[in-house]
Amino acid sequence: MTHSVGIAGFGTIGAVVAARLVHDLPGLALAALSSGRRETAEARMASLGIAVPLVGPSELAERCDIIVECAPTAAFAAIAEPALAAGRTLVTVSGAAILQHPDIVDHARRGGGQIILATGALLGFDAVRAAAEGTIHSVRMVTRKPPRSLRTAKYVVENRIDLDALTEPLLLFRGSAREGALAFPSNVNVAAALGLAGIGPDRTELEIWADPSKVRNCHRIDVDSDSARLGLEIENIPTDENPGTGRITALSMIAALRGLSAPLRVGS
């Protein structure tokens, strides 16, 4: 059985996922795309040799069994709500958007849909989810990114913080994962996902640093629970097109999609 897949958002992540769907994901077929930048999307489709309809979010939900959401955070609700109302599976990396729209889970419940939050930009989620079945005492995450990866972050732009002249690490934020997701909606989706997987976004501690000594987007999480103590680190290589997004993010979505149709699924 082949499931139809629609992609909402055709930028850095969407293009990689679309190309893989066309060539290398058995049981899944790219059926349609949606993009807020139609001309750019059409040019990118032509360059990749992709010929599927370019439609709006509502029609995407009508046409496709699975919706891959990789649009800007502001567009999340317009994509997710019709998909879930139609009982579709929504695959997303937008943990921050889920925190901003907590009622989205109720949309999924009422419509019979499902939200899959792909989390490949940070490792160890299977262990964190397992620990959450017992008692987690604390979760702390420290993110260190090269300044260019944070230059366009909402918090940095609104506060007119000049990161170009940094010669030493600068602490930009310290607070909860929920607060961090609001201040950096496009930069710390992994912190939002960590909060959702563990003890909740309000109890998950987060620090965000702009660090000129780094060339990769680095995350460290420490979890203390009654079943295990976890110390996990990952260094993600930024994409050339959007330094704030790691290359592994698109691959995380591809892995999640592959798991939907694979005869053997290992972990989440």
XYZ file of N, CA and C in Angstrom, residues 124-240:
351
model
N 18.811 10.977 21.940
C 18.443 10.499 23.259
C 16.981 10.591 23.625
N 16.110 10.931 22.678
C 14.704 11.114 23.031
C 14.026 9.817 23.462
N 14.434 8.696 22.891
C 13.853 7.428 23.335
C 14.123 7.213 24.827
N 15.337 7.525 25.250
C 15.695 7.349 26.658
C 14.952 8.351 27.543
N 14.800 9.594 27.070
C 14.080 10.606 27.846
C 12.613 10.213 27.989
N 12.008 9.747 26.908
C 10.604 9.328 26.959
C 10.430 8.128 27.900
N 11.387 7.216 27.866
C 11.324 6.071 28.772
C 11.446 6.536 30.222
N 12.388 7.438 30.490
C 12.575 7.948 31.851
C 11.326 8.663 32.350
N 10.600 9.313 31.434
C 9.388 10.047 31.813
C 8.261 9.117 32.255
N 8.373 7.825 31.930
C 7.396 6.862 32.430
C 7.601 6.592 33.917
N 8.788 6.948 34.427
C 9.059 6.924 35.858
C 9.029 8.346 36.384
N 10.076 8.728 37.113
C 10.155 10.076 37.668
C 11.433 10.751 37.202
N 11.292 11.873 36.524
C 12.441 12.693 36.135
C 12.560 13.835 37.137
N 13.746 13.996 37.696
C 13.978 15.043 38.695
C 14.322 16.381 38.030
N 15.135 16.332 36.986
C 15.539 17.588 36.342
C 15.989 17.327 34.915
N 15.804 18.345 34.062
C 16.295 18.318 32.684
C 16.895 19.683 32.382
N 18.115 19.683 31.865
C 18.789 20.939 31.522
C 19.402 20.812 30.135
N 19.221 21.826 29.344
C 19.777 21.837 27.993
C 20.570 23.124 27.773
N 21.752 22.979 27.203
C 22.591 24.130 26.847
C 22.850 24.073 25.347
N 22.456 25.125 24.659
C 22.666 25.239 23.218
C 23.737 26.275 22.946
N 24.723 25.906 22.136
C 25.774 26.832 21.719
C 25.826 26.810 20.199
N 25.641 27.976 19.607
C 25.639 28.068 18.150
C 26.597 29.159 17.689
N 27.180 28.991 16.494
C 27.973 30.094 15.942
C 27.074 31.307 15.734
N 27.611 32.503 15.889
C 26.781 33.706 15.778
C 25.949 33.774 14.505
N 26.474 33.294 13.382
C 25.726 33.387 12.129
C 24.452 32.543 12.164
N 24.425 31.518 13.008
C 23.242 30.680 13.119
C 22.127 31.356 13.909
N 22.472 32.399 14.663
C 21.491 33.086 15.500
C 21.221 34.517 15.054
N 21.862 34.948 13.999
C 21.783 36.345 13.568
C 20.358 36.787 13.274
N 19.542 35.882 12.707
C 18.170 36.257 12.329
C 17.133 35.785 13.361
N 17.572 35.299 14.510
C 16.645 34.830 15.543
C 15.759 35.984 16.014
N 14.508 35.688 16.298
C 13.522 36.695 16.708
C 14.030 37.528 17.881
N 14.546 36.896 18.917
C 15.015 37.596 20.111
C 16.192 38.514 19.776
N 17.099 38.034 18.940
C 18.285 38.812 18.575
C 17.899 40.033 17.750
N 17.000 39.854 16.798
C 16.574 40.963 15.941
C 15.806 42.002 16.752
N 14.854 41.543 17.566
C 14.021 42.480 18.335
C 14.838 43.277 19.348
N 15.886 42.682 19.875
C 16.715 43.368 20.869
C 17.958 44.005 20.257
N 18.049 43.965 18.939
C 19.138 44.612 18.198
C 20.504 44.226 18.759
N 20.685 42.924 18.914
C 21.954 42.412 19.443
C 22.906 42.170 18.283
N 24.070 42.806 18.327
C 25.073 42.651 17.274
C 25.960 41.449 17.609
N 25.806 40.392 16.829
C 26.590 39.179 17.065
C 27.846 39.108 16.203
N 27.964 39.993 15.232
C 29.072 39.888 14.274
C 30.426 40.202 14.895
N 30.428 41.014 15.943
C 31.707 41.440 16.523
C 32.099 40.621 17.751
N 31.386 39.534 18.009
C 31.683 38.737 19.202
C 33.081 38.123 19.146
N 33.789 38.199 20.263
C 35.096 37.549 20.369
C 35.097 36.478 21.455
N 34.016 36.401 22.231
C 33.876 35.382 23.263
C 32.410 35.005 23.373
N 32.101 33.857 23.989
C 30.710 33.415 24.072
C 29.815 34.419 24.797
N 28.602 34.582 24.285
C 27.624 35.498 24.868
C 26.365 34.716 25.240
N 25.985 34.778 26.519
C 24.744 34.148 26.970
C 23.575 35.021 26.523
N 22.747 34.482 25.620
C 21.606 35.228 25.111
C 20.346 34.986 25.933
N 20.218 33.769 26.470
C 18.966 33.428 27.132
C 19.200 32.377 28.213
N 18.505 32.540 29.329
C 18.435 31.501 30.359
C 17.018 31.504 30.909
N 16.356 30.355 30.864
C 14.982 30.264 31.336
C 14.421 28.891 31.046
N 13.110 28.812 30.918
C 12.469 27.528 30.625
C 12.443 27.279 29.128
N 12.215 26.033 28.753
C 12.107 25.690 27.330
C 10.918 26.392 26.700
N 9.840 26.564 27.443
C 8.685 27.281 26.895
C 9.026 28.736 26.591
N 9.703 29.393 27.525
C 10.103 30.785 27.313
C 11.078 30.891 26.148
N 11.989 29.916 26.056
C 12.953 29.924 24.962
C 12.299 29.726 23.615
N 11.267 28.865 23.568
C 10.555 28.625 22.307
C 9.831 29.866 21.841
N 9.353 30.683 22.761
C 8.677 31.926 22.391
C 9.678 32.967 21.904
N 10.848 33.007 22.546
C 11.859 34.005 22.188
C 12.644 33.620 20.936
N 12.822 32.312 20.721
C 13.604 31.802 19.588
C 12.789 30.734 18.851
N 11.631 31.081 18.264
C 10.722 30.071 17.716
C 11.290 29.231 16.581
N 12.283 29.751 15.877
C 12.843 29.003 14.746
C 14.211 28.406 15.055
N 14.670 28.557 16.290
C 16.039 28.173 16.608
C 16.167 27.086 17.667
N 15.151 26.879 18.487
C 15.281 25.903 19.566
C 14.095 24.935 19.582
N 13.706 24.471 18.395
C 12.657 23.458 18.333
C 13.038 22.217 19.133
N 14.326 21.922 19.187
C 14.771 20.744 19.938
C 14.509 20.907 21.427
N 14.621 22.135 21.951
C 14.344 22.360 23.366
C 12.859 22.170 23.654
N 12.015 22.635 22.749
C 10.577 22.431 22.907
C 10.248 20.939 22.878
N 10.865 20.208 21.938
C 10.634 18.766 21.846
C 11.116 18.057 23.101
N 12.257 18.489 23.635
C 12.777 17.893 24.865
C 11.799 18.105 26.012
N 11.228 19.305 26.094
C 10.257 19.580 27.139
C 9.024 18.704 27.008
N 8.559 18.513 25.782
C 7.376 17.684 25.553
C 7.652 16.213 25.847
N 8.886 15.773 25.617
C 9.230 14.366 25.833
C 9.465 14.035 27.297
N 9.882 15.025 28.083
C 10.308 14.753 29.446
C 9.370 15.264 30.515
N 9.811 16.291 31.277
C 9.047 16.767 32.434
C 8.226 18.010 32.124
N 8.097 18.332 30.854
C 7.298 19.494 30.476
C 8.169 20.697 30.174
N 7.706 21.575 29.290
C 8.522 22.718 28.868
C 8.749 23.759 29.957
N 7.903 23.799 30.983
C 8.075 24.801 32.032
C 9.133 24.393 33.050
N 9.384 23.099 33.181
C 10.387 22.618 34.137
C 11.717 22.278 33.459
N 11.751 22.331 32.144
C 12.984 22.052 31.396
C 13.807 23.326 31.305
N 15.024 23.295 31.851
C 15.895 24.474 31.894
C 16.664 24.596 30.581
N 16.824 25.836 30.121
C 17.461 26.077 28.824
C 18.397 27.272 28.896
N 19.573 27.099 28.298
C 20.486 28.216 28.040
C 20.805 28.257 26.552
N 20.915 29.469 26.010
C 21.282 29.641 24.600
C 22.470 30.598 24.538
N 23.539 30.134 23.917
C 24.764 30.918 23.793
C 25.093 31.160 22.317
N 25.533 32.353 22.014
C 26.185 32.633 20.734
C 27.684 32.510 20.980
N 28.316 31.577 20.294
C 29.707 31.243 20.616
C 30.562 31.295 19.348
N 31.414 32.312 19.212
C 32.228 32.450 17.997
C 33.266 31.348 17.816
N 33.501 30.548 18.864
C 34.452 29.448 18.734
C 33.817 28.220 18.083
N 32.507 28.228 17.897
C 31.788 27.087 17.337
C 31.551 27.262 15.848
N 31.615 26.146 15.129
C 31.256 26.143 13.706
C 30.052 25.243 13.471
N 29.589 24.575 14.535
C 28.417 23.706 14.444
C 27.403 24.119 15.516
N 26.141 23.728 15.295
C 25.093 23.976 16.275
C 25.152 22.874 17.328
N 25.546 23.237 18.544
C 25.852 22.250 19.578
C 24.777 22.248 20.669
N 24.365 21.055 21.064
C 23.378 20.904 22.129
C 23.888 19.889 23.154
N 23.709 20.218 24.428
C 24.039 19.315 25.522
C 22.817 19.211 26.429
N 22.365 17.997 26.709
C 21.278 17.832 27.658
C 21.731 16.922 28.803
N 21.264 17.259 30.001
C 21.519 16.459 31.185
C 20.182 16.151 31.841
N 19.931 14.873 32.059
C 18.675 14.408 32.641
C 18.995 13.580 33.872
N 18.335 13.903 34.969
C 18.479 13.126 36.196
C 17.112 12.536 36.539
N 17.045 11.205 36.642
C 15.764 10.551 36.909
C 15.961 9.393 37.873
N 14.850 8.770 38.257
C 14.948 7.633 39.167
C 15.348 6.348 38.452
N 15.475 6.391 37.136
C 15.859 5.194 36.384
C 17.223 5.311 35.714
N 17.669 6.537 35.452
C 18.947 6.720 34.753
C 19.388 8.170 34.869
N 20.679 8.359 34.694
C 21.236 9.704 34.557
C 21.819 9.795 33.155
N 21.364 10.778 32.392
C 21.762 10.895 30.990
C 22.566 12.165 30.773
N 23.654 12.053 30.027
C 24.419 13.199 29.562
C 24.634 13.029 28.072
N 24.022 13.880 27.262
C 23.982 13.681 25.811
C 24.451 14.936 25.086
N 25.280 14.764 24.069
C 25.777 15.899 23.290
C 25.662 15.606 21.801
N 25.381 16.655 21.035
C 25.346 16.532 19.582
C 25.871 17.825 18.972
N 26.617 17.711 17.873
C 27.113 18.867 17.130
C 26.585 18.759 15.708
N 25.627 19.612 15.364
C 24.976 19.547 14.066
C 25.633 20.494 13.074
N 25.877 19.991 11.873
C 26.473 20.814 10.816
C 25.387 21.701 10.219
N 25.559 23.023 10.214
C 24.532 23.914 9.656
C 24.400 23.733 8.145
N 23.205 23.995 7.633
C 23.032 24.014 6.178
C 23.625 25.312 5.634
N 24.051 25.276 4.369
C 24.601 26.485 3.745
C 23.510 27.524 3.510
